[in-house]
mmCIF file of C-alpha atoms in Angstrom:
data_model
loop_
_atom_site.group_PDB
_atom_site.id
_atom_site.type_symbol
_atom_site.label_atom_id
_atom_site.label_comp_id
_atom_site.label_asym_id
_atom_site.label_seq_id
_atom_site.Cartn_x
_atom_site.Cartn_y
_atom_site.Cartn_z
ATOM 1 C CA MET A 1 -7.265 -11.903 -16.817
ATOM 2 C CA PHE A 2 -4.401 -10.015 -18.462
ATOM 3 C CA ASN A 3 -4.626 -12.067 -21.678
ATOM 4 C CA SER A 4 -8.224 -10.900 -22.100
ATOM 5 C CA LEU A 5 -7.200 -7.260 -22.056
ATOM 6 C CA ASP A 6 -7.233 -5.289 -25.289
ATOM 7 C CA GLU A 7 -3.732 -4.580 -26.630
ATOM 8 C CA GLU A 8 -3.749 -0.911 -25.556
ATOM 9 C CA LEU A 9 -4.534 -1.779 -21.937
ATOM 10 C CA LYS A 10 -2.245 -4.808 -21.967
ATOM 11 C CA ALA A 11 0.618 -2.430 -22.876
ATOM 12 C CA THR A 12 0.159 -0.798 -19.462
ATOM 13 C CA VAL A 13 1.083 -4.007 -17.602
ATOM 14 C CA HIS A 14 4.816 -4.665 -17.135
ATOM 15 C CA PRO A 15 6.649 -7.531 -15.397
ATOM 16 C CA TRP A 16 8.350 -6.394 -12.223
ATOM 17 C CA GLU A 17 10.385 -8.531 -9.791
ATOM 18 C CA SER A 18 10.188 -12.263 -10.260
ATOM 19 C CA ARG A 19 9.302 -14.248 -7.167
ATOM 20 C CA PRO A 20 9.656 -18.014 -6.546
ATOM 21 C CA GLY A 21 6.741 -20.344 -6.171
ATOM 22 C CA GLY A 22 4.915 -19.081 -9.255
ATOM 23 C CA TRP A 23 4.050 -15.714 -7.702
ATOM 24 C CA GLN A 24 4.023 -12.872 -10.166
ATOM 25 C CA THR A 25 4.638 -9.211 -9.511
ATOM 26 C CA LEU A 26 3.525 -6.768 -12.106
ATOM 27 C CA GLN A 27 3.666 -3.000 -12.450
ATOM 28 C CA MET A 28 0.857 -1.166 -14.090
ATOM 29 C CA ASP A 29 0.852 2.325 -15.535
ATOM 30 C CA PRO A 30 -0.778 4.956 -13.277
ATOM 31 C CA GLY A 31 -4.538 5.217 -13.629
ATOM 32 C CA THR A 32 -5.069 1.717 -15.003
ATOM 33 C CA TRP A 33 -5.815 -0.081 -11.731
ATOM 34 C CA ASP A 34 -8.875 0.415 -9.502
ATOM 35 C CA ASP A 35 -9.503 -1.032 -6.058
ATOM 36 C CA ALA A 36 -12.545 -2.806 -7.518
ATOM 37 C CA ASP A 37 -10.196 -4.794 -9.783
ATOM 38 C CA LEU A 38 -8.676 -6.703 -6.828
ATOM 39 C CA PRO A 39 -11.649 -9.038 -6.201
ATOM 40 C CA ALA A 40 -11.890 -9.742 -9.921
ATOM 41 C CA LEU A 41 -8.204 -10.642 -9.998
ATOM 42 C CA VAL A 42 -8.512 -12.969 -7.006
ATOM 43 C CA GLU A 43 -11.578 -14.637 -8.547
ATOM 44 C CA TRP A 44 -9.942 -14.978 -11.958
ATOM 45 C CA SER A 45 -6.659 -16.348 -10.596
ATOM 46 C CA GLY A 46 -8.082 -18.461 -7.797
ATOM 47 C CA ALA A 47 -5.251 -17.127 -5.624
ATOM 48 C CA LEU A 48 -4.841 -14.301 -3.195
ATOM 49 C CA ALA A 49 -3.450 -11.024 -4.462
ATOM 50 C CA CYS A 50 -1.853 -7.883 -3.131
ATOM 51 C CA VAL A 51 -1.692 -4.419 -4.654
ATOM 52 C CA ALA A 52 0.403 -1.383 -3.748
ATOM 53 C CA ASP A 53 -1.253 1.791 -5.014
ATOM 54 C CA VAL A 54 1.854 3.940 -5.308
ATOM 55 C CA SER A 55 1.822 7.745 -5.423
ATOM 56 C CA ASP A 56 4.969 9.426 -6.796
ATOM 57 C CA SER A 57 7.173 6.664 -5.279
ATOM 58 C CA SER A 58 6.734 8.302 -1.895
ATOM 59 C CA LEU A 59 3.473 6.861 -0.590
ATOM 60 C CA ALA A 60 1.574 3.618 -1.047
ATOM 61 C CA LEU A 61 -1.591 2.019 0.235
ATOM 62 C CA VAL A 62 -1.130 -1.747 0.182
ATOM 63 C CA THR A 63 -4.219 -3.897 -0.017
ATOM 64 C CA GLY A 64 -4.279 -7.673 0.167
ATOM 65 C CA LEU A 65 -7.205 -9.955 -0.481
ATOM 66 C CA ASP A 66 -7.425 -13.705 -0.020
ATOM 67 C CA THR A 67 -9.766 -16.138 -1.732
ATOM 68 C CA SER A 68 -12.184 -16.145 1.194
ATOM 69 C CA GLY A 69 -12.651 -12.367 0.898
ATOM 70 C CA GLN A 70 -10.489 -11.402 3.883
ATOM 71 C CA ARG A 71 -8.905 -8.018 3.181
ATOM 72 C CA TRP A 72 -6.126 -6.131 4.848
ATOM 73 C CA GLN A 73 -4.575 -2.719 4.217
ATOM 74 C CA ALA A 74 -1.491 -0.851 5.345
ATOM 75 C CA TRP A 75 0.103 2.449 4.476
ATOM 76 C CA LEU A 76 3.801 2.636 3.512
ATOM 77 C CA ASN A 77 5.603 5.839 4.548
ATOM 78 C CA LEU A 78 3.310 6.820 7.413
ATOM 79 C CA ASP A 79 4.689 10.338 7.769
ATOM 80 C CA ILE A 80 3.645 11.208 4.248
ATOM 81 C CA ALA A 81 0.316 9.384 4.649
ATOM 82 C CA ALA A 82 -0.403 11.399 7.791
ATOM 83 C CA ARG A 83 0.279 14.660 5.970
ATOM 84 C CA LEU A 84 -2.099 13.627 3.215
ATOM 85 C CA LEU A 85 -4.842 12.292 5.512
ATOM 86 C CA ALA A 86 -4.669 14.962 8.247
ATOM 87 C CA GLU A 87 -8.090 16.369 8.895
ATOM 88 C CA GLU A 88 -8.531 19.857 7.514
ATOM 89 C CA PRO A 89 -10.733 22.455 9.226
ATOM 90 C CA GLU A 90 -14.154 22.833 7.641
ATOM 91 C CA ASP A 91 -13.633 26.573 7.186
ATOM 92 C CA LEU A 92 -10.294 26.188 5.391
ATOM 93 C CA GLU A 93 -9.892 28.863 2.732
ATOM 94 C CA ASP A 94 -6.292 28.452 1.571
ATOM 95 C CA GLN A 95 -4.656 25.038 1.819
ATOM 96 C CA LEU A 96 -1.171 26.449 1.202
ATOM 97 C CA LEU A 97 -1.426 28.741 4.211
ATOM 98 C CA TRP A 98 -2.817 25.871 6.306
ATOM 99 C CA LEU A 99 0.277 23.727 5.633
ATOM 100 C CA ASP A 100 2.458 26.134 7.585
ATOM 101 C CA THR A 101 0.359 26.404 10.724
ATOM 102 C CA PRO A 102 0.839 24.843 14.147
ATOM 103 C CA GLU A 103 -2.707 23.466 13.765
ATOM 104 C CA PHE A 104 -1.696 21.560 10.623
ATOM 105 C CA HIS A 105 1.358 20.078 12.339
ATOM 106 C CA GLU A 106 -0.835 19.033 15.281
ATOM 107 C CA ALA A 107 -3.362 17.453 12.892
ATOM 108 C CA VAL A 108 -0.507 15.549 11.218
ATOM 109 C CA ARG A 109 0.819 14.331 14.601
ATOM 110 C CA HIS A 110 -2.712 13.195 15.530
ATOM 111 C CA LYS A 111 -3.201 11.343 12.225
ATOM 112 C CA ARG A 112 0.274 9.788 12.475
ATOM 113 C CA ALA A 113 -0.602 8.486 15.921
ATOM 114 C CA GLU A 114 -3.863 7.012 14.557
ATOM 115 C CA LEU A 115 -2.068 5.318 11.714
ATOM 116 C CA ASP A 116 0.641 4.012 14.072
ATOM 117 C CA ALA A 117 -2.066 2.567 16.359
ATOM 118 C CA GLU A 118 -3.391 0.517 13.403
ATOM 119 C CA ILE A 119 -0.022 -1.086 12.616
ATOM 120 C CA ALA A 120 -0.525 -4.130 14.841
ATOM 121 C CA THR A 121 -3.873 -4.862 13.145
ATOM 122 C CA ASP A 122 -2.366 -4.211 9.680
ATOM 123 C CA THR A 123 0.492 -6.561 10.514
ATOM 124 C CA GLY A 124 -1.858 -9.311 11.702
ATOM 125 C CA GLY A 125 -3.866 -8.998 8.496
ATOM 126 C CA ALA A 126 -0.721 -9.186 6.362
ATOM 127 C CA ILE A 127 0.559 -12.227 8.221
ATOM 128 C CA ALA A 128 -2.766 -14.033 7.941
ATOM 129 C CA TRP A 129 -2.865 -13.232 4.232
ATOM 130 C CA ALA A 130 0.645 -14.661 3.756
ATOM 131 C CA ALA A 131 -0.347 -17.784 5.759
ATOM 132 C CA ALA A 132 -3.332 -18.246 3.421
ATOM 133 C CA ALA A 133 -0.848 -18.222 0.536
ATOM 134 C CA GLY A 134 0.985 -21.124 2.091
ATOM 135 C CA VAL A 135 4.383 -19.424 1.977
ATOM 136 C CA PRO A 136 7.042 -21.302 3.943
ATOM 137 C CA GLY A 137 8.071 -19.990 7.341
ATOM 138 C CA ALA A 138 6.265 -17.666 9.686
ATOM 139 C CA PRO A 139 6.666 -13.929 9.114
ATOM 140 C CA GLN A 140 7.913 -12.086 12.185
ATOM 141 C CA ALA A 141 5.359 -9.525 13.369
ATOM 142 C CA ALA A 142 8.064 -7.248 14.827
ATOM 143 C CA GLU A 143 9.830 -7.093 11.446
ATOM 144 C CA ILE A 144 6.576 -6.295 9.619
ATOM 145 C CA GLU A 145 5.685 -3.615 12.171
ATOM 146 C CA GLU A 146 9.150 -2.075 11.834
ATOM 147 C CA LEU A 147 8.778 -2.018 8.070
ATOM 148 C CA LEU A 148 5.347 -0.372 8.289
ATOM 149 C CA ARG A 149 6.867 2.370 10.456
ATOM 150 C CA ALA A 150 9.884 2.851 8.175
ATOM 151 C CA HIS A 151 10.451 5.711 5.768
ATOM 152 C CA GLU A 152 12.074 5.049 2.411
ATOM 153 C CA THR A 153 12.648 7.428 -0.463
ATOM 154 C CA PHE A 154 11.042 4.889 -2.781
ATOM 155 C CA VAL A 155 7.999 2.997 -1.476
ATOM 156 C CA GLU A 156 8.524 0.436 -4.189
ATOM 157 C CA ASP A 157 11.560 -0.697 -2.107
ATOM 158 C CA LEU A 158 9.392 -0.906 1.010
ATOM 159 C CA PHE A 159 6.747 -2.936 -0.873
ATOM 160 C CA SER A 160 9.356 -5.326 -2.186
ATOM 161 C CA THR A 161 10.796 -5.763 1.331
ATOM 162 C CA LEU A 162 7.285 -6.299 2.720
ATOM 163 C CA LEU A 163 6.726 -9.128 0.278
ATOM 164 C CA ASP A 164 10.087 -10.599 1.231
ATOM 165 C CA ARG A 165 9.338 -10.414 4.948
ATOM 166 C CA LEU A 166 5.950 -12.004 4.417
ATOM 167 C CA GLY A 167 7.763 -15.018 2.909
ATOM 168 C CA PHE A 168 7.452 -14.395 -0.835
ATOM 169 C CA LEU A 169 11.226 -14.794 -1.304
#
């Protein structure tokens, strides 16, 4: 897939951490990856794949897809995700003023609780995805859930740890 890219686009793909078992981790320049690229990557490689769409190193949406089309997603840094995804009132006139209201903080608490309630499902999807990869050992659900609830300054570190805990050591 990457060899077929034109040279300008290929320059946006950089090797990241090496992983045993032939698994590759790559980093792409912002704006070069689209969620629609994941099925194409899985089809091209014949292997499952996982992508962390990172925003300013503080937030990431991780999406995994296996060769049967099973997909899972999880947010990294839930507190920041909740602030971003909190439902705004329809009659909102000034977003900056909204951010300092009790209603905003309540909306964030509500969204955080929703995201937290999805962690068990997200964890199950991640573990099933790793099992489909045939990685040795069984990931521990409690460790994955703990990681999905963690806050790190750099989500890249959380993503790397997630891959480790899923067995891609």
